[in-house]
N, C-alpha and C. Protein backbone atom coordinates (compact mmCIF):
# COMPACT_ATOMS: atom_id res chain seq x y z
N MET A 1 -60.21 15.83 -56.81
CA MET A 1 -59.91 16.41 -55.38
C MET A 1 -59.95 15.11 -54.85
N THR A 2 -59.00 14.76 -53.88
CA THR A 2 -58.72 13.39 -53.01
C THR A 2 -58.93 13.48 -51.79
N THR A 3 -59.42 12.59 -51.15
CA THR A 3 -59.62 12.56 -50.10
C THR A 3 -58.71 11.73 -48.76
N THR A 4 -58.60 11.65 -48.01
CA THR A 4 -57.49 11.15 -47.47
C THR A 4 -58.46 9.99 -45.73
N GLU A 5 -57.91 8.86 -45.78
CA GLU A 5 -58.78 8.44 -44.47
C GLU A 5 -57.86 8.87 -43.51
N PRO A 6 -59.02 8.93 -42.44
CA PRO A 6 -58.38 8.96 -41.12
C PRO A 6 -57.35 7.66 -40.69
N ARG A 7 -56.11 7.90 -39.75
CA ARG A 7 -55.72 6.46 -39.55
C ARG A 7 -56.22 6.26 -38.28
N SER A 8 -56.26 4.89 -38.44
CA SER A 8 -57.22 4.67 -37.17
C SER A 8 -55.67 4.29 -36.10
N ARG A 9 -56.48 4.24 -34.70
CA ARG A 9 -55.37 3.93 -33.79
C ARG A 9 -54.89 2.50 -33.63
N SER A 10 -55.40 1.89 -34.35
CA SER A 10 -54.63 0.24 -34.70
C SER A 10 -53.75 0.56 -35.56
N ARG A 11 -53.98 1.34 -36.72
CA ARG A 11 -52.82 1.21 -37.69
C ARG A 11 -51.69 1.85 -37.31
N GLU A 12 -51.73 3.15 -36.01
CA GLU A 12 -50.93 4.06 -36.05
C GLU A 12 -49.76 3.16 -34.36
N ALA A 13 -50.72 2.09 -34.34
CA ALA A 13 -49.95 1.51 -32.95
C ALA A 13 -49.29 0.51 -34.17
N ALA A 14 -49.78 -0.48 -35.07
CA ALA A 14 -48.72 -1.27 -35.29
C ALA A 14 -47.67 -0.74 -35.77
N GLY A 15 -47.84 0.73 -36.67
CA GLY A 15 -46.99 1.56 -37.37
C GLY A 15 -46.01 1.67 -36.44
N GLN A 16 -46.12 2.11 -35.25
CA GLN A 16 -44.91 2.48 -34.09
C GLN A 16 -44.04 1.36 -33.62
N VAL A 17 -44.86 0.15 -33.38
CA VAL A 17 -44.35 -1.10 -33.30
C VAL A 17 -43.61 -1.54 -34.51
N THR A 18 -44.05 -1.30 -35.67
CA THR A 18 -43.05 -1.74 -37.00
C THR A 18 -41.72 -1.06 -36.99
N ALA A 19 -41.65 0.18 -36.53
CA ALA A 19 -40.72 1.32 -36.43
C ALA A 19 -39.75 0.44 -35.33
N PHE A 20 -40.45 0.15 -34.42
CA PHE A 20 -39.59 -0.54 -33.12
C PHE A 20 -38.57 -1.49 -33.98
N PHE A 21 -39.14 -2.31 -34.28
CA PHE A 21 -38.53 -3.44 -34.87
C PHE A 21 -37.55 -3.25 -35.96
N ASP A 22 -37.86 -2.08 -37.09
CA ASP A 22 -37.19 -1.80 -37.81
C ASP A 22 -35.83 -1.58 -37.28
N ALA A 23 -35.80 -0.72 -36.25
CA ALA A 23 -34.58 -0.11 -35.16
C ALA A 23 -34.03 -1.14 -34.70
N TYR A 24 -34.68 -2.34 -34.23
CA TYR A 24 -34.03 -3.38 -33.14
C TYR A 24 -33.60 -3.92 -34.31
N ARG A 25 -33.60 -4.14 -35.56
CA ARG A 25 -32.91 -5.28 -36.67
C ARG A 25 -31.84 -4.21 -37.09
N ARG A 26 -31.83 -2.72 -36.94
CA ARG A 26 -30.61 -1.61 -37.24
C ARG A 26 -29.38 -2.18 -36.16
N HIS A 27 -30.08 -2.44 -34.85
CA HIS A 27 -29.39 -2.49 -33.45
C HIS A 27 -29.43 -1.32 -32.91
N ASP A 28 -30.06 -0.28 -33.18
CA ASP A 28 -30.12 1.17 -32.77
C ASP A 28 -30.99 1.18 -31.53
N VAL A 29 -30.50 0.78 -30.62
CA VAL A 29 -31.20 0.84 -29.43
C VAL A 29 -31.83 2.24 -28.74
N ASP A 30 -30.82 3.47 -28.87
CA ASP A 30 -31.89 4.79 -29.26
C ASP A 30 -32.99 5.26 -29.62
N ALA A 31 -32.70 4.75 -30.95
CA ALA A 31 -33.92 4.87 -31.65
C ALA A 31 -34.92 3.52 -31.06
N MET A 32 -35.07 2.92 -30.56
CA MET A 32 -35.95 1.70 -29.71
C MET A 32 -36.68 2.54 -28.71
N THR A 33 -35.65 3.08 -28.09
CA THR A 33 -36.09 3.52 -26.86
C THR A 33 -36.93 5.00 -26.91
N ASP A 34 -36.40 5.70 -28.24
CA ASP A 34 -37.25 6.99 -28.58
C ASP A 34 -38.59 6.88 -28.81
N LEU A 35 -38.95 5.73 -29.23
CA LEU A 35 -40.42 5.01 -29.99
C LEU A 35 -41.11 4.98 -28.33
N CYS A 36 -40.68 5.00 -27.57
CA CYS A 36 -41.41 4.97 -26.08
C CYS A 36 -41.36 5.88 -24.90
N ALA A 37 -42.65 5.98 -24.59
CA ALA A 37 -43.02 6.96 -23.51
C ALA A 37 -41.91 7.28 -22.34
N ASP A 38 -41.32 8.04 -21.88
CA ASP A 38 -40.57 7.93 -20.87
C ASP A 38 -40.35 7.17 -19.44
N ASN A 39 -41.58 6.56 -18.93
CA ASN A 39 -42.03 5.85 -18.01
C ASN A 39 -42.43 4.35 -18.90
N ALA A 40 -41.96 3.86 -19.83
CA ALA A 40 -42.62 2.91 -20.57
C ALA A 40 -42.03 1.76 -19.41
N ASP A 41 -43.08 1.06 -19.19
CA ASP A 41 -43.28 -0.39 -18.57
C ASP A 41 -42.28 -1.87 -19.34
N PHE A 42 -41.19 -2.33 -18.50
CA PHE A 42 -40.70 -3.02 -19.42
C PHE A 42 -40.95 -4.82 -18.71
N PHE A 43 -41.36 -6.14 -19.10
CA PHE A 43 -41.22 -6.88 -18.55
C PHE A 43 -41.01 -8.60 -19.51
N TYR A 44 -39.55 -8.84 -19.45
CA TYR A 44 -39.25 -10.03 -20.19
C TYR A 44 -39.26 -11.30 -19.58
N VAL A 45 -40.29 -11.87 -19.37
CA VAL A 45 -41.06 -12.49 -18.41
C VAL A 45 -39.66 -13.46 -18.28
N PRO A 46 -39.38 -14.24 -19.31
CA PRO A 46 -38.30 -15.63 -18.80
C PRO A 46 -37.18 -14.93 -18.56
N PHE A 47 -36.77 -13.46 -18.32
CA PHE A 47 -35.72 -13.46 -18.62
C PHE A 47 -35.46 -13.98 -17.03
N GLU A 48 -33.85 -14.03 -16.55
CA GLU A 48 -33.54 -14.36 -15.31
C GLU A 48 -32.29 -14.40 -15.57
N VAL A 49 -31.00 -13.76 -14.67
CA VAL A 49 -29.59 -13.98 -14.50
C VAL A 49 -29.07 -13.91 -13.18
N TRP A 50 -28.53 -15.31 -12.40
CA TRP A 50 -28.56 -15.57 -11.05
C TRP A 50 -26.89 -14.80 -11.11
N GLY A 51 -27.15 -14.00 -9.87
CA GLY A 51 -26.25 -13.40 -8.99
C GLY A 51 -25.47 -13.90 -8.18
N LYS A 52 -24.75 -13.89 -7.75
CA LYS A 52 -23.85 -14.63 -6.35
C LYS A 52 -25.28 -14.46 -4.99
N GLN A 53 -26.00 -13.33 -4.67
CA GLN A 53 -26.45 -12.96 -4.13
C GLN A 53 -28.11 -12.82 -4.47
N ARG A 54 -28.06 -12.67 -5.61
CA ARG A 54 -29.93 -12.14 -6.10
C ARG A 54 -29.91 -12.68 -7.49
N VAL A 55 -31.26 -12.80 -7.82
CA VAL A 55 -31.52 -13.39 -9.18
C VAL A 55 -32.15 -11.88 -9.83
N LEU A 56 -31.63 -11.45 -11.01
CA LEU A 56 -31.77 -10.23 -11.54
C LEU A 56 -33.52 -10.90 -12.60
N ARG A 57 -34.09 -10.31 -12.65
CA ARG A 57 -35.52 -10.04 -13.46
C ARG A 57 -35.50 -8.91 -14.14
N ALA A 58 -36.02 -9.38 -15.42
CA ALA A 58 -36.12 -8.19 -16.63
C ALA A 58 -37.66 -7.35 -16.39
N ASP A 59 -37.70 -7.10 -15.04
CA ASP A 59 -39.29 -6.21 -14.50
C ASP A 59 -38.50 -4.76 -14.79
N GLY A 60 -39.57 -3.95 -15.25
CA GLY A 60 -38.82 -2.52 -14.72
C GLY A 60 -39.18 -1.57 -15.75
N LYS A 61 -38.41 -0.83 -16.15
CA LYS A 61 -38.51 0.65 -17.50
C LYS A 61 -37.67 0.20 -18.84
N VAL A 62 -38.18 0.46 -19.57
CA VAL A 62 -37.78 0.74 -20.89
C VAL A 62 -36.28 1.02 -21.05
N LYS A 63 -36.81 2.40 -20.55
CA LYS A 63 -35.49 3.18 -20.65
C LYS A 63 -34.07 3.07 -19.96
N THR A 64 -34.60 1.86 -18.75
CA THR A 64 -33.43 1.60 -17.73
C THR A 64 -33.37 0.06 -18.00
N VAL A 65 -34.17 -1.10 -17.67
CA VAL A 65 -33.74 -2.37 -17.51
C VAL A 65 -33.80 -2.80 -19.34
N GLY A 66 -34.78 -2.14 -20.08
CA GLY A 66 -34.95 -2.82 -21.17
C GLY A 66 -33.70 -2.18 -22.03
N LYS A 67 -33.15 -1.28 -21.59
CA LYS A 67 -32.49 -0.52 -22.61
C LYS A 67 -30.66 -1.63 -22.33
N THR A 68 -30.30 -1.79 -21.22
CA THR A 68 -29.55 -2.44 -20.67
C THR A 68 -29.53 -3.88 -21.37
N ILE A 69 -30.65 -4.39 -21.05
CA ILE A 69 -30.77 -5.69 -21.53
C ILE A 69 -30.43 -5.93 -23.19
N TRP A 70 -30.99 -5.00 -24.01
CA TRP A 70 -30.72 -4.80 -25.56
C TRP A 70 -29.16 -4.30 -25.88
N VAL A 71 -28.65 -3.51 -25.13
CA VAL A 71 -27.55 -3.46 -25.39
C VAL A 71 -26.69 -4.64 -25.13
N GLY A 72 -26.51 -5.40 -24.12
CA GLY A 72 -25.90 -6.36 -24.00
C GLY A 72 -26.32 -7.35 -24.87
N LEU A 73 -27.39 -7.92 -25.11
CA LEU A 73 -27.79 -8.62 -26.04
C LEU A 73 -27.20 -8.60 -27.34
N ILE A 74 -27.60 -7.34 -28.02
CA ILE A 74 -26.40 -7.12 -29.23
C ILE A 74 -25.22 -6.81 -29.11
N ALA A 75 -24.52 -7.00 -28.17
CA ALA A 75 -22.70 -7.05 -27.65
C ALA A 75 -22.38 -8.61 -28.04
N SER A 76 -23.43 -9.74 -27.41
CA SER A 76 -23.18 -10.92 -27.48
C SER A 76 -23.84 -11.86 -28.22
N PHE A 77 -24.91 -11.03 -29.12
CA PHE A 77 -25.20 -11.49 -30.43
C PHE A 77 -25.11 -10.38 -31.52
N PRO A 78 -23.69 -10.60 -31.96
CA PRO A 78 -23.84 -8.91 -33.17
C PRO A 78 -24.39 -8.88 -34.49
N ASP A 79 -25.06 -10.36 -34.58
CA ASP A 79 -25.54 -10.61 -35.65
C ASP A 79 -27.51 -11.03 -35.91
N LEU A 80 -27.58 -10.12 -34.38
CA LEU A 80 -28.84 -10.36 -33.60
C LEU A 80 -29.67 -9.89 -34.90
N PHE A 81 -30.81 -11.24 -35.06
CA PHE A 81 -31.37 -10.45 -36.30
C PHE A 81 -33.30 -10.83 -35.53
N ALA A 82 -34.22 -10.13 -36.01
CA ALA A 82 -35.43 -10.25 -35.31
C ALA A 82 -36.23 -10.19 -37.09
N ASP A 83 -37.15 -11.74 -36.99
CA ASP A 83 -37.72 -11.77 -38.28
C ASP A 83 -39.41 -11.77 -37.95
N VAL A 84 -39.83 -10.79 -38.02
CA VAL A 84 -40.99 -10.39 -37.62
C VAL A 84 -42.53 -11.29 -38.69
N HIS A 85 -43.09 -12.08 -38.02
CA HIS A 85 -43.95 -12.79 -38.73
C HIS A 85 -45.73 -12.04 -39.03
N THR A 86 -46.02 -11.67 -37.78
CA THR A 86 -47.61 -11.16 -37.73
C THR A 86 -46.97 -9.41 -36.50
N VAL A 87 -48.12 -8.89 -36.73
CA VAL A 87 -48.27 -7.57 -36.03
C VAL A 87 -49.67 -7.26 -36.28
N ASP A 88 -50.67 -8.04 -34.99
CA ASP A 88 -51.70 -7.74 -35.00
C ASP A 88 -51.89 -6.63 -33.68
N ALA A 89 -53.01 -5.72 -34.23
CA ALA A 89 -53.31 -4.32 -33.40
C ALA A 89 -54.51 -4.07 -33.30
N ASN A 90 -55.10 -3.59 -31.92
CA ASN A 90 -56.51 -3.13 -32.00
C ASN A 90 -56.40 -1.77 -31.70
N ASP A 91 -57.77 -1.17 -31.57
CA ASP A 91 -57.97 0.12 -31.68
C ASP A 91 -57.74 0.50 -29.77
N THR A 92 -57.52 -0.35 -29.33
CA THR A 92 -57.26 0.35 -27.87
C THR A 92 -55.51 0.87 -27.69
N GLY A 93 -54.88 0.17 -28.65
CA GLY A 93 -53.42 0.45 -28.79
C GLY A 93 -52.49 -0.25 -28.44
N ASP A 94 -53.14 -1.86 -27.98
CA ASP A 94 -52.60 -3.11 -27.86
C ASP A 94 -52.12 -3.76 -28.97
N VAL A 95 -50.77 -4.43 -29.26
CA VAL A 95 -50.10 -5.09 -30.25
C VAL A 95 -49.63 -6.23 -29.94
N VAL A 96 -49.56 -7.08 -30.75
CA VAL A 96 -49.30 -8.56 -30.34
C VAL A 96 -48.36 -8.61 -31.19
N VAL A 97 -46.99 -8.91 -31.06
CA VAL A 97 -45.73 -9.34 -32.46
C VAL A 97 -45.70 -10.99 -32.04
N ALA A 98 -45.48 -12.01 -33.51
CA ALA A 98 -45.14 -12.96 -33.17
C ALA A 98 -43.93 -12.86 -34.14
N CYS A 99 -42.68 -13.44 -33.44
CA CYS A 99 -41.44 -13.13 -34.39
C CYS A 99 -40.46 -14.16 -34.09
N ASP A 100 -39.24 -14.56 -34.95
CA ASP A 100 -38.59 -15.16 -34.27
C ASP A 100 -37.15 -14.41 -33.86
N ILE A 101 -36.56 -14.53 -33.17
CA ILE A 101 -35.03 -13.76 -32.53
C ILE A 101 -34.35 -14.47 -32.48
N GLY A 102 -32.87 -14.30 -32.97
CA GLY A 102 -31.57 -15.52 -32.96
C GLY A 102 -30.57 -14.43 -33.00
N GLY A 103 -29.27 -15.14 -33.28
CA GLY A 103 -28.10 -14.91 -33.57
C GLY A 103 -27.26 -15.70 -33.20
N SER A 104 -25.45 -15.16 -33.16
CA SER A 104 -24.31 -16.32 -33.04
C SER A 104 -23.96 -15.50 -31.75
N GLN A 105 -23.90 -16.37 -31.22
CA GLN A 105 -23.10 -15.95 -29.40
C GLN A 105 -21.69 -15.74 -30.23
N GLN A 106 -21.46 -14.19 -29.39
CA GLN A 106 -19.66 -14.11 -29.35
C GLN A 106 -19.10 -13.75 -28.09
N LEU A 107 -19.90 -13.30 -27.04
CA LEU A 107 -19.76 -12.95 -25.61
C LEU A 107 -20.46 -13.44 -24.78
N ALA A 108 -20.02 -13.66 -23.21
CA ALA A 108 -21.26 -14.95 -22.66
C ALA A 108 -22.19 -13.66 -22.62
N TRP A 109 -23.38 -14.50 -22.39
CA TRP A 109 -25.03 -14.15 -22.09
C TRP A 109 -25.42 -15.01 -21.12
N GLY A 110 -25.94 -14.01 -20.08
CA GLY A 110 -26.32 -14.69 -19.18
C GLY A 110 -25.39 -15.50 -18.41
N ALA A 111 -26.08 -16.84 -18.05
CA ALA A 111 -24.84 -17.85 -17.67
C ALA A 111 -24.27 -18.84 -18.87
N ALA A 112 -24.74 -18.36 -19.88
CA ALA A 112 -24.12 -18.79 -21.37
C ALA A 112 -23.00 -18.38 -21.69
N GLU A 113 -21.78 -19.27 -21.05
CA GLU A 113 -20.62 -19.00 -21.97
C GLU A 113 -21.08 -19.12 -23.52
N PRO A 114 -19.43 -18.46 -24.05
CA PRO A 114 -19.67 -18.27 -25.56
C PRO A 114 -19.30 -19.41 -25.99
N ARG A 115 -19.89 -20.15 -27.22
CA ARG A 115 -19.32 -21.07 -27.61
C ARG A 115 -19.27 -21.47 -29.37
N GLY A 116 -19.75 -19.79 -29.79
CA GLY A 116 -19.96 -19.54 -31.14
C GLY A 116 -20.96 -20.42 -31.37
N GLN A 117 -22.24 -20.92 -30.67
CA GLN A 117 -23.09 -21.64 -31.19
C GLN A 117 -24.33 -19.94 -31.48
N LYS A 118 -25.62 -20.58 -32.56
CA LYS A 118 -26.27 -19.88 -32.79
C LYS A 118 -27.69 -20.20 -32.17
N PHE A 119 -28.57 -19.15 -32.07
CA PHE A 119 -30.10 -19.86 -31.74
C PHE A 119 -31.03 -19.28 -32.69
N SER A 120 -32.16 -19.84 -32.51
CA SER A 120 -33.30 -19.00 -33.62
C SER A 120 -34.50 -19.70 -32.15
N GLU A 121 -35.40 -18.68 -32.12
CA GLU A 121 -36.25 -18.95 -30.95
C GLU A 121 -37.50 -18.51 -31.11
N PRO A 122 -38.99 -18.87 -31.75
CA PRO A 122 -40.07 -17.82 -31.43
C PRO A 122 -40.02 -17.13 -30.23
N HIS A 123 -40.95 -15.98 -30.38
CA HIS A 123 -40.80 -14.63 -29.21
C HIS A 123 -42.36 -14.25 -29.49
N LEU A 124 -43.12 -13.71 -28.43
CA LEU A 124 -44.34 -13.49 -28.49
C LEU A 124 -43.98 -12.04 -27.73
N PHE A 125 -44.12 -10.96 -28.40
CA PHE A 125 -44.53 -9.47 -27.52
C PHE A 125 -45.80 -8.94 -27.63
N ILE A 126 -45.96 -8.66 -26.75
CA ILE A 126 -47.10 -7.50 -26.44
C ILE A 126 -46.94 -6.29 -25.77
N PHE A 127 -47.41 -5.06 -26.68
CA PHE A 127 -47.39 -3.66 -26.80
C PHE A 127 -48.79 -3.18 -26.30
N HIS A 128 -47.86 -2.19 -26.02
CA HIS A 128 -49.37 -0.67 -25.77
C HIS A 128 -48.63 0.39 -26.34
N VAL A 129 -49.37 0.96 -27.42
CA VAL A 129 -48.91 2.27 -27.53
C VAL A 129 -50.09 3.13 -27.08
N ASP A 130 -49.58 4.08 -26.43
CA ASP A 130 -50.54 5.39 -25.59
C ASP A 130 -51.23 6.12 -26.63
N GLY A 131 -51.89 6.99 -26.12
CA GLY A 131 -52.91 7.81 -27.12
C GLY A 131 -52.16 8.95 -27.56
N ASP A 132 -50.72 9.22 -27.60
CA ASP A 132 -49.54 10.07 -28.04
C ASP A 132 -48.94 9.49 -28.66
N GLY A 133 -49.36 8.17 -29.40
CA GLY A 133 -48.86 7.34 -29.95
C GLY A 133 -47.14 6.98 -29.63
N LEU A 134 -47.04 6.59 -28.66
CA LEU A 134 -45.71 6.29 -27.60
C LEU A 134 -45.81 4.74 -27.46
N ILE A 135 -45.21 3.93 -27.02
CA ILE A 135 -44.97 2.46 -26.66
C ILE A 135 -45.12 2.92 -25.07
N ASP A 136 -45.79 2.37 -24.59
CA ASP A 136 -45.73 2.47 -22.81
C ASP A 136 -46.00 1.08 -21.98
N ARG A 137 -45.71 -0.02 -22.92
CA ARG A 137 -45.68 -1.23 -22.16
C ARG A 137 -45.01 -2.01 -23.31
N ILE A 138 -43.97 -2.63 -22.96
CA ILE A 138 -43.58 -4.18 -23.64
C ILE A 138 -43.41 -5.03 -22.86
N SER A 139 -44.11 -6.33 -23.14
CA SER A 139 -44.05 -7.84 -22.35
C SER A 139 -43.57 -8.58 -23.16
N ALA A 140 -42.66 -9.34 -22.93
CA ALA A 140 -42.15 -10.72 -23.85
C ALA A 140 -41.93 -11.98 -23.74
N TYR A 141 -42.20 -12.89 -24.26
CA TYR A 141 -42.57 -14.23 -23.66
C TYR A 141 -41.68 -15.10 -25.02
N TRP A 142 -41.06 -16.39 -24.22
CA TRP A 142 -40.12 -17.01 -25.12
C TRP A 142 -39.67 -18.57 -24.33
N ASP A 143 -39.19 -19.24 -25.33
CA ASP A 143 -38.24 -20.40 -24.14
C ASP A 143 -36.94 -20.59 -23.93
N GLY A 144 -36.69 -20.24 -22.60
CA GLY A 144 -35.21 -19.91 -22.33
C GLY A 144 -34.25 -20.97 -22.10
N ALA A 145 -35.33 -22.35 -21.91
CA ALA A 145 -34.72 -23.38 -21.96
C ALA A 145 -34.09 -23.46 -23.42
N GLY A 146 -35.15 -23.41 -24.07
CA GLY A 146 -35.15 -23.82 -26.07
C GLY A 146 -33.74 -23.05 -26.43
N ILE A 147 -33.36 -21.51 -25.98
CA ILE A 147 -32.11 -20.97 -26.49
C ILE A 147 -31.18 -21.30 -25.90
N ASN A 148 -31.06 -21.94 -24.62
CA ASN A 148 -29.79 -22.68 -23.91
C ASN A 148 -29.32 -23.67 -24.25
N ARG A 149 -30.47 -24.55 -24.62
CA ARG A 149 -29.64 -25.80 -25.56
C ARG A 149 -29.30 -25.18 -26.57
N GLN A 150 -29.80 -24.54 -27.65
CA GLN A 150 -28.96 -24.34 -28.82
C GLN A 150 -28.13 -23.67 -28.61
N LEU A 151 -27.61 -22.83 -27.77
CA LEU A 151 -26.28 -22.52 -27.28
C LEU A 151 -25.38 -23.27 -26.66
N GLY A 152 -25.91 -24.57 -26.35
CA GLY A 152 -24.91 -25.55 -25.36
C GLY A 152 -24.64 -25.23 -24.09
N HIS A 153 -25.38 -24.58 -23.59
CA HIS A 153 -25.39 -24.22 -22.11
C HIS A 153 -26.59 -25.22 -21.50
N LEU A 154 -26.23 -26.46 -20.76
CA LEU A 154 -26.59 -27.20 -20.43
C LEU A 154 -26.89 -27.81 -18.92
N GLU A 155 -26.55 -26.44 -18.06
CA GLU A 155 -26.43 -26.26 -16.49
C GLU A 155 -27.93 -26.27 -16.21
N VAL A 156 -28.35 -27.48 -15.20
CA VAL A 156 -29.69 -27.31 -14.43
C VAL A 156 -29.45 -27.16 -12.88
N ASP A 157 -30.21 -26.38 -12.24
CA ASP A 157 -29.99 -25.80 -11.15
C ASP A 157 -30.70 -26.71 -10.54
């Protein structure tokens, strides 16, 4: 006779976020968003794109703002990678991921013109996985100036 240990919420939340990064590494944006609740919140805190009349920030929903950013990022950096170092979760569904994200720029990204440069920058992600096992919030932090320096974009406003 075998017994199975019930899965803890922290293990399930960590598994969902691990699946998200597996899809990220495959550049499968649809799979990434399928792991999220329909109304999941999205905050890429340092992200800004200056337009002619306004500044666009990455605050909104995963399936609109997040998906658009990921598709553009993968197009601009076709070899985009996510090297996950740690995944820490708790029993309330919070998951913290430390990783490096990088790639070689082929198309313009924000104000950075393509110069064939590479970047690799530490990122900190904070996810929340709801009681149904879906990601319902993604926040991320990184050093945008560090990425711009690596890409050769040194313009100062």
